[in-house]
Amino acid sequence: MSVNNKKILIFGSSGFLGQHLVSLLKKDNEIIQFDINSPEDSICDSNFIQGSILDTELVLTAAKDVDIVYHFAAMTDLDIVNNNPAKAIEVNIAGTSNILDACIKEKVERFIFSSSVYVYSQFGGVYKSTKQACELLIEDFDKMHGLNYTILQLGSVYGPGAKQTNLISRLIKEALTTDQFQHSGSGVEERQYIFVKDVVNALINIANSQYKNKKVILLGSESVRISQLMEMISSQLEKDIYKIFKKDGYGIHYKSSPFQTDPKGAIYYKLESPTPLKDGLRETIKFIQEELSNQS
């Protein structure tokens, strides 16, 4: 599905997913960017509102006459969230409530929320709890006000533009700058990594009516251990990288599967042509190499 001739508001537009979504949608739609941080120059040619989702009036003003709202604005790094629980609860939950209220008042056609498969896990700490709370809020706003929503529950996303708190981006940068990999864990932990461009295509497609008022799970097609991931990065860089495994510090992260509870009612999103991990890594490595070159 393509989204055309819509007025689209993207909360968290300067973040990892937000930037990629803006770039893909801006040609055929009117885009309003909303973020506490300024956007990159390459995506600043659409309307931009700088502010916090805790600013109720600003959020309401931004939502005026909007067709679709995408909500990525949140504290998302597990370690940062769990070290700052009160702030994370305020931003992630109260901020989402402000956005939902604005969607109802402005009669927004569709609200699309970026959640996480951590909602099914016994791990994740406060981060998981805020995502669970937001999902419950969204469902309650539907019951009370008839909100048209879609919740996308994401696995581990990677790709160009990710923060250094993103595992793959961090490992690549460490390999390029220190010839070392450092990992808090044993390396046997598994993930199904999803390339960011696949995620953004899914975010556009779930605006289709068949995904209305659904929870949609999106995972990568390849399961890989972190030790294997390190070998893949080393191979693409064509050099040996020294591995350092720190046995502690992985306690709040799931080891191989987030699904300790049954995802009842959720549907799995099937990517038609998922980006192979080796290809996504190649593109991400190139991006980080260019980024480091520009900094020097």
CSV table of C-alpha atoms in Angstrom, one decimal:
chain,number,residue,atom,x,y,z
A,1,MET,CA,0.0,0.0,0.0
A,2,SER,CA,1.1,3.6,-0.7
A,3,VAL,CA,0.1,6.5,1.4
A,4,ASN,CA,-0.6,9.6,-0.8
A,5,ASN,CA,-2.1,13.0,-0.4
A,6,LYS,CA,-2.4,12.8,3.4
A,7,LYS,CA,-1.5,15.2,6.2
A,8,ILE,CA,0.7,13.1,8.4
A,9,LEU,CA,2.0,14.1,11.9
A,10,ILE,CA,5.1,12.2,13.1
A,11,PHE,CA,6.0,12.4,16.8
A,12,GLY,CA,9.6,11.6,17.3
A,13,SER,CA,10.4,12.6,13.7
A,14,SER,CA,14.1,13.3,14.4
A,15,GLY,CA,14.7,9.8,15.8
A,16,PHE,CA,15.9,6.7,14.1
A,17,LEU,CA,12.5,5.4,12.7
A,18,GLY,CA,11.1,8.9,12.4
A,19,GLN,CA,13.8,10.2,10.1
A,20,HIS,CA,13.5,7.2,7.7
A,21,LEU,CA,9.7,7.5,7.7
A,22,VAL,CA,9.8,11.3,6.9
A,23,SER,CA,12.2,10.6,4.0
A,24,LEU,CA,9.9,8.0,2.5
A,25,LEU,CA,6.6,9.8,3.0
A,26,LYS,CA,7.5,13.5,2.3
A,27,LYS,CA,7.3,13.3,-1.5
A,28,ASP,CA,3.6,12.5,-1.7
A,29,ASN,CA,2.2,13.8,1.5
A,30,GLU,CA,2.2,16.9,3.8
A,31,ILE,CA,4.4,16.0,6.7
A,32,ILE,CA,4.5,17.7,10.1
A,33,GLN,CA,7.5,16.8,12.1
A,34,PHE,CA,7.3,17.0,15.9
A,35,ASP,CA,10.4,16.3,18.1
A,36,ILE,CA,12.2,17.7,21.1
A,37,ASN,CA,15.4,17.6,18.9
A,38,SER,CA,15.9,19.4,15.6
A,39,PRO,CA,15.9,17.3,12.4
A,40,GLU,CA,18.8,16.6,10.2
A,41,ASP,CA,19.2,19.1,7.3
A,42,SER,CA,18.3,16.4,4.8
A,43,ILE,CA,14.8,16.1,6.2
A,44,CYS,CA,14.0,19.6,7.4
A,45,ASP,CA,12.2,20.7,4.2
A,46,SER,CA,8.8,19.9,5.8
A,47,ASN,CA,7.0,21.6,8.7
A,48,PHE,CA,8.8,21.1,12.0
A,49,ILE,CA,7.5,21.7,15.5
A,50,GLN,CA,10.1,21.6,18.2
A,51,GLY,CA,8.7,20.7,21.6
A,52,SER,CA,7.8,18.0,24.1
A,53,ILE,CA,4.9,15.6,24.0
A,54,LEU,CA,4.2,16.7,27.6
A,55,ASP,CA,3.2,20.1,26.2
A,56,THR,CA,-0.6,19.4,25.9
A,57,GLU,CA,-1.4,22.6,24.0
A,58,LEU,CA,1.4,22.2,21.5
A,59,VAL,CA,0.5,18.6,20.8
A,60,LEU,CA,-3.1,19.6,20.2
A,61,THR,CA,-2.1,22.4,17.9
A,62,ALA,CA,0.2,20.0,15.9
A,63,ALA,CA,-2.7,17.5,15.4
A,64,LYS,CA,-5.1,20.0,13.8
A,65,ASP,CA,-6.6,18.7,10.5
A,66,VAL,CA,-4.2,15.7,10.5
A,67,ASP,CA,-5.2,12.5,8.8
A,68,ILE,CA,-2.6,10.0,10.2
A,69,VAL,CA,-0.5,10.2,13.4
A,70,TYR,CA,2.7,8.1,13.9
A,71,HIS,CA,4.0,8.0,17.5
A,72,PHE,CA,7.7,7.2,18.0
A,73,ALA,CA,8.4,9.8,20.7
A,74,ALA,CA,9.6,8.1,23.8
A,75,MET,CA,12.5,7.2,26.0
A,76,THR,CA,13.5,3.9,24.5
A,77,ASP,CA,17.0,2.7,25.6
A,78,LEU,CA,16.4,0.0,28.3
A,79,ASP,CA,19.3,1.0,30.5
A,80,ILE,CA,18.5,4.8,30.4
A,81,VAL,CA,14.8,4.1,31.1
A,82,ASN,CA,15.5,1.8,34.0
A,83,ASN,CA,17.9,4.2,35.5
A,84,ASN,CA,15.4,7.1,35.2
A,85,PRO,CA,12.0,5.4,35.8
A,86,ALA,CA,10.0,8.4,37.0
A,87,LYS,CA,11.0,10.4,33.9
A,88,ALA,CA,10.4,7.5,31.6
A,89,ILE,CA,6.9,6.9,33.0
A,90,GLU,CA,6.1,10.6,32.6
A,91,VAL,CA,7.4,10.9,29.0
A,92,ASN,CA,6.3,7.5,27.7
A,93,ILE,CA,2.9,7.3,29.4
A,94,ALA,CA,1.7,10.8,30.0
A,95,GLY,CA,3.1,11.9,26.7
A,96,THR,CA,1.2,9.2,24.9
A,97,SER,CA,-2.0,10.1,26.7
A,98,ASN,CA,-1.6,13.7,25.5
A,99,ILE,CA,-1.2,12.5,21.9
A,100,LEU,CA,-4.3,10.2,22.2
A,101,ASP,CA,-6.4,13.0,23.6
A,102,ALA,CA,-5.4,15.2,20.6
A,103,CYS,CA,-6.2,12.4,18.2
A,104,ILE,CA,-9.7,12.2,19.6
A,105,LYS,CA,-10.3,15.9,19.7
A,106,GLU,CA,-9.1,16.4,16.1
A,107,LYS,CA,-10.8,13.3,14.8
A,108,VAL,CA,-7.6,11.8,13.4
A,109,GLU,CA,-8.3,8.9,10.9
A,110,ARG,CA,-5.6,6.6,12.2
A,111,PHE,CA,-3.1,6.5,15.1
A,112,ILE,CA,-0.1,4.2,14.6
A,113,PHE,CA,2.0,3.4,17.7
A,114,SER,CA,5.5,2.0,17.8
A,115,SER,CA,5.6,-0.6,20.6
A,116,SER,CA,7.9,-3.5,21.3
A,117,VAL,CA,7.8,-7.3,21.6
A,118,TYR,CA,9.1,-6.7,25.2
A,119,VAL,CA,5.4,-6.3,26.2
A,120,TYR,CA,5.3,-10.2,26.1
A,121,SER,CA,8.5,-10.6,28.1
A,122,GLN,CA,9.4,-11.0,31.8
A,123,PHE,CA,12.4,-8.9,31.0
A,124,GLY,CA,12.6,-5.2,30.0
A,125,GLY,CA,11.9,-3.6,33.4
A,126,VAL,CA,10.3,-0.2,33.4
A,127,TYR,CA,10.7,0.2,29.6
A,128,LYS,CA,8.4,-2.9,29.1
A,129,SER,CA,5.9,-1.6,31.7
A,130,THR,CA,5.6,1.8,29.9
A,131,LYS,CA,4.9,0.1,26.6
A,132,GLN,CA,2.3,-2.2,28.2
A,133,ALA,CA,0.6,0.8,29.8
A,134,CYS,CA,0.6,2.7,26.5
A,135,GLU,CA,-1.0,-0.3,24.7
A,136,LEU,CA,-3.7,-0.4,27.4
A,137,LEU,CA,-4.3,3.3,27.1
A,138,ILE,CA,-4.7,3.0,23.3
A,139,GLU,CA,-7.3,0.2,23.7
A,140,ASP,CA,-9.2,2.2,26.3
A,141,PHE,CA,-9.3,5.3,24.1
A,142,ASP,CA,-10.8,3.0,21.4
A,143,LYS,CA,-13.4,1.7,23.8
A,144,MET,CA,-14.3,5.1,25.1
A,145,HIS,CA,-13.9,7.3,22.0
A,146,GLY,CA,-13.7,5.0,18.9
A,147,LEU,CA,-10.0,5.6,18.2
A,148,ASN,CA,-8.8,4.0,15.0
A,149,TYR,CA,-5.4,2.6,15.9
A,150,THR,CA,-2.6,0.2,14.9
A,151,ILE,CA,0.1,-1.0,17.3
A,152,LEU,CA,3.3,-2.2,15.7
A,153,GLN,CA,5.2,-4.4,18.2
A,154,LEU,CA,8.8,-4.4,17.0
A,155,GLY,CA,11.7,-6.7,17.5
A,156,SER,CA,15.4,-5.6,17.2
A,157,VAL,CA,15.7,-2.9,14.5
A,158,TYR,CA,19.0,-1.8,13.0
A,159,GLY,CA,20.3,0.3,10.1
A,160,PRO,CA,21.8,3.6,9.0
A,161,GLY,CA,21.0,6.4,11.5
A,162,ALA,CA,20.6,4.3,14.6
A,163,LYS,CA,21.9,5.7,17.9
A,164,GLN,CA,25.1,4.3,19.4
A,165,THR,CA,22.8,2.7,22.0
A,166,ASN,CA,21.7,0.4,19.2
A,167,LEU,CA,23.7,-2.8,19.5
A,168,ILE,CA,24.6,-3.3,15.9
A,169,SER,CA,25.6,0.4,15.4
A,170,ARG,CA,27.7,0.3,18.5
A,171,LEU,CA,29.5,-2.9,17.6
A,172,ILE,CA,30.3,-1.6,14.1
A,173,LYS,CA,31.7,1.7,15.5
A,174,GLU,CA,33.7,-0.2,18.1
A,175,ALA,CA,35.2,-2.4,15.4
A,176,LEU,CA,36.1,0.5,13.2
A,177,THR,CA,37.6,2.7,16.0
A,178,THR,CA,39.1,0.3,18.5
A,179,ASP,CA,39.4,-3.1,16.8
A,180,GLN,CA,37.3,-4.5,19.6
A,181,PHE,CA,33.8,-5.7,20.3
A,182,GLN,CA,32.6,-5.3,23.9
A,183,HIS,CA,29.4,-7.0,24.9
A,184,SER,CA,27.6,-7.3,28.3
A,185,GLY,CA,26.6,-10.9,28.0
A,186,SER,CA,28.0,-14.3,26.9
A,187,GLY,CA,27.4,-13.8,23.1
A,188,VAL,CA,24.9,-16.7,22.9
A,189,GLU,CA,21.9,-14.3,23.1
A,190,GLU,CA,19.8,-14.4,20.0
A,191,ARG,CA,17.9,-11.8,18.0
A,192,GLN,CA,15.9,-11.6,14.8
A,193,TYR,CA,17.2,-8.3,13.5
A,194,ILE,CA,15.0,-6.2,11.2
A,195,PHE,CA,16.5,-3.7,8.8
A,196,VAL,CA,15.0,-0.2,9.3
A,197,LYS,CA,13.9,0.2,5.7
A,198,ASP,CA,11.8,-3.0,6.0
A,199,VAL,CA,10.2,-1.5,9.2
A,200,VAL,CA,9.4,1.8,7.5
A,201,ASN,CA,7.7,0.0,4.6
A,202,ALA,CA,5.7,-2.0,7.1
A,203,LEU,CA,4.7,1.2,9.0
A,204,ILE,CA,3.3,2.6,5.8
A,205,ASN,CA,1.5,-0.6,4.9
A,206,ILE,CA,-0.2,-1.0,8.2
A,207,ALA,CA,-2.1,2.2,7.5
A,208,ASN,CA,-4.2,-0.1,5.4
A,209,SER,CA,-7.7,-0.8,6.8
A,210,GLN,CA,-7.0,-4.5,7.3
A,211,TYR,CA,-4.7,-3.5,10.2
A,212,LYS,CA,-7.2,-1.2,11.9
A,213,ASN,CA,-7.5,-1.8,15.6
A,214,LYS,CA,-4.9,-4.6,15.5
A,215,LYS,CA,-1.7,-5.4,17.2
A,216,VAL,CA,1.0,-6.3,14.7
A,217,ILE,CA,4.2,-8.2,15.5
A,218,LEU,CA,7.2,-7.5,13.2
A,219,LEU,CA,10.3,-9.6,13.6
A,220,GLY,CA,13.3,-10.3,11.4
A,221,SER,CA,13.5,-13.4,9.3
A,222,GLU,CA,16.9,-14.6,10.5
A,223,SER,CA,17.8,-15.6,14.0
A,224,VAL,CA,21.4,-14.9,14.9
A,225,ARG,CA,23.5,-15.1,18.0
A,226,ILE,CA,25.4,-12.0,19.0
A,227,SER,CA,28.7,-13.9,18.7
A,228,GLN,CA,27.7,-14.8,15.1
A,229,LEU,CA,26.8,-11.2,14.5
A,230,MET,CA,30.3,-10.1,15.5
A,231,GLU,CA,31.8,-12.6,13.1
A,232,MET,CA,29.6,-11.3,10.2
A,233,ILE,CA,30.7,-7.7,10.9
A,234,SER,CA,34.4,-8.9,11.1
A,235,SER,CA,34.0,-10.7,7.8
A,236,GLN,CA,32.6,-7.6,6.1
A,237,LEU,CA,35.3,-5.4,7.5
A,238,GLU,CA,37.9,-8.0,6.4
A,239,LYS,CA,39.8,-7.9,9.7
A,240,ASP,CA,40.0,-9.8,13.0
A,241,ILE,CA,38.2,-8.0,15.8
A,242,TYR,CA,39.0,-8.8,19.5
A,243,LYS,CA,35.9,-9.9,21.4
A,244,ILE,CA,35.4,-8.9,25.1
A,245,PHE,CA,32.4,-10.5,26.9
A,246,LYS,CA,31.3,-9.1,30.2
A,247,LYS,CA,29.3,-11.7,32.0
A,248,ASP,CA,27.1,-9.1,33.9
A,249,GLY,CA,24.9,-6.3,32.7
A,250,TYR,CA,22.4,-8.3,30.6
A,251,GLY,CA,19.8,-9.0,33.3
A,252,ILE,CA,17.0,-6.7,31.9
A,253,HIS,CA,17.4,-8.0,28.3
A,254,TYR,CA,15.7,-11.2,27.1
A,255,LYS,CA,18.1,-13.9,26.0
A,256,SER,CA,16.6,-15.6,23.0
A,257,SER,CA,12.9,-15.0,22.9
A,258,PRO,CA,10.7,-12.2,24.4
A,259,PHE,CA,7.6,-14.4,24.3
A,260,GLN,CA,7.1,-15.5,27.9
A,261,THR,CA,3.4,-14.7,27.5
A,262,ASP,CA,1.1,-15.6,24.6
A,263,PRO,CA,0.6,-12.7,22.1
A,264,LYS,CA,-3.2,-13.3,22.1
A,265,GLY,CA,-5.0,-11.4,19.4
A,266,ALA,CA,-1.8,-10.1,17.7
A,267,ILE,CA,-1.0,-10.9,14.1
A,268,TYR,CA,2.4,-11.4,12.6
A,269,TYR,CA,3.5,-9.1,9.8
A,270,LYS,CA,5.1,-11.1,6.9
A,271,LEU,CA,7.7,-9.1,5.0
A,272,GLU,CA,7.5,-9.9,1.3
A,273,SER,CA,11.2,-9.5,0.6
A,274,PRO,CA,13.1,-9.0,3.9
A,275,THR,CA,16.5,-7.4,3.6
A,276,PRO,CA,19.1,-10.2,4.2
A,277,LEU,CA,21.2,-9.4,7.3
A,278,LYS,CA,24.4,-9.4,5.4
A,279,ASP,CA,23.1,-6.8,3.0
A,280,GLY,CA,21.7,-4.6,5.8
A,281,LEU,CA,25.0,-4.8,7.7
A,282,ARG,CA,26.9,-3.8,4.6
A,283,GLU,CA,24.7,-0.7,4.2
A,284,THR,CA,25.0,0.2,7.9
A,285,ILE,CA,28.8,-0.3,7.9
A,286,LYS,CA,29.1,2.0,4.9
A,287,PHE,CA,26.9,4.7,6.6
A,288,ILE,CA,29.0,4.6,9.8
A,289,GLN,CA,32.3,4.7,7.9
A,290,GLU,CA,31.1,7.8,6.1
A,291,GLU,CA,29.9,9.3,9.3
A,292,LEU,CA,33.3,8.7,11.0
A,293,SER,CA,35.1,10.1,7.9
A,294,ASN,CA,33.1,13.3,8.0
A,295,GLN,CA,33.9,13.7,11.7
A,296,SER,CA,37.7,13.4,11.2
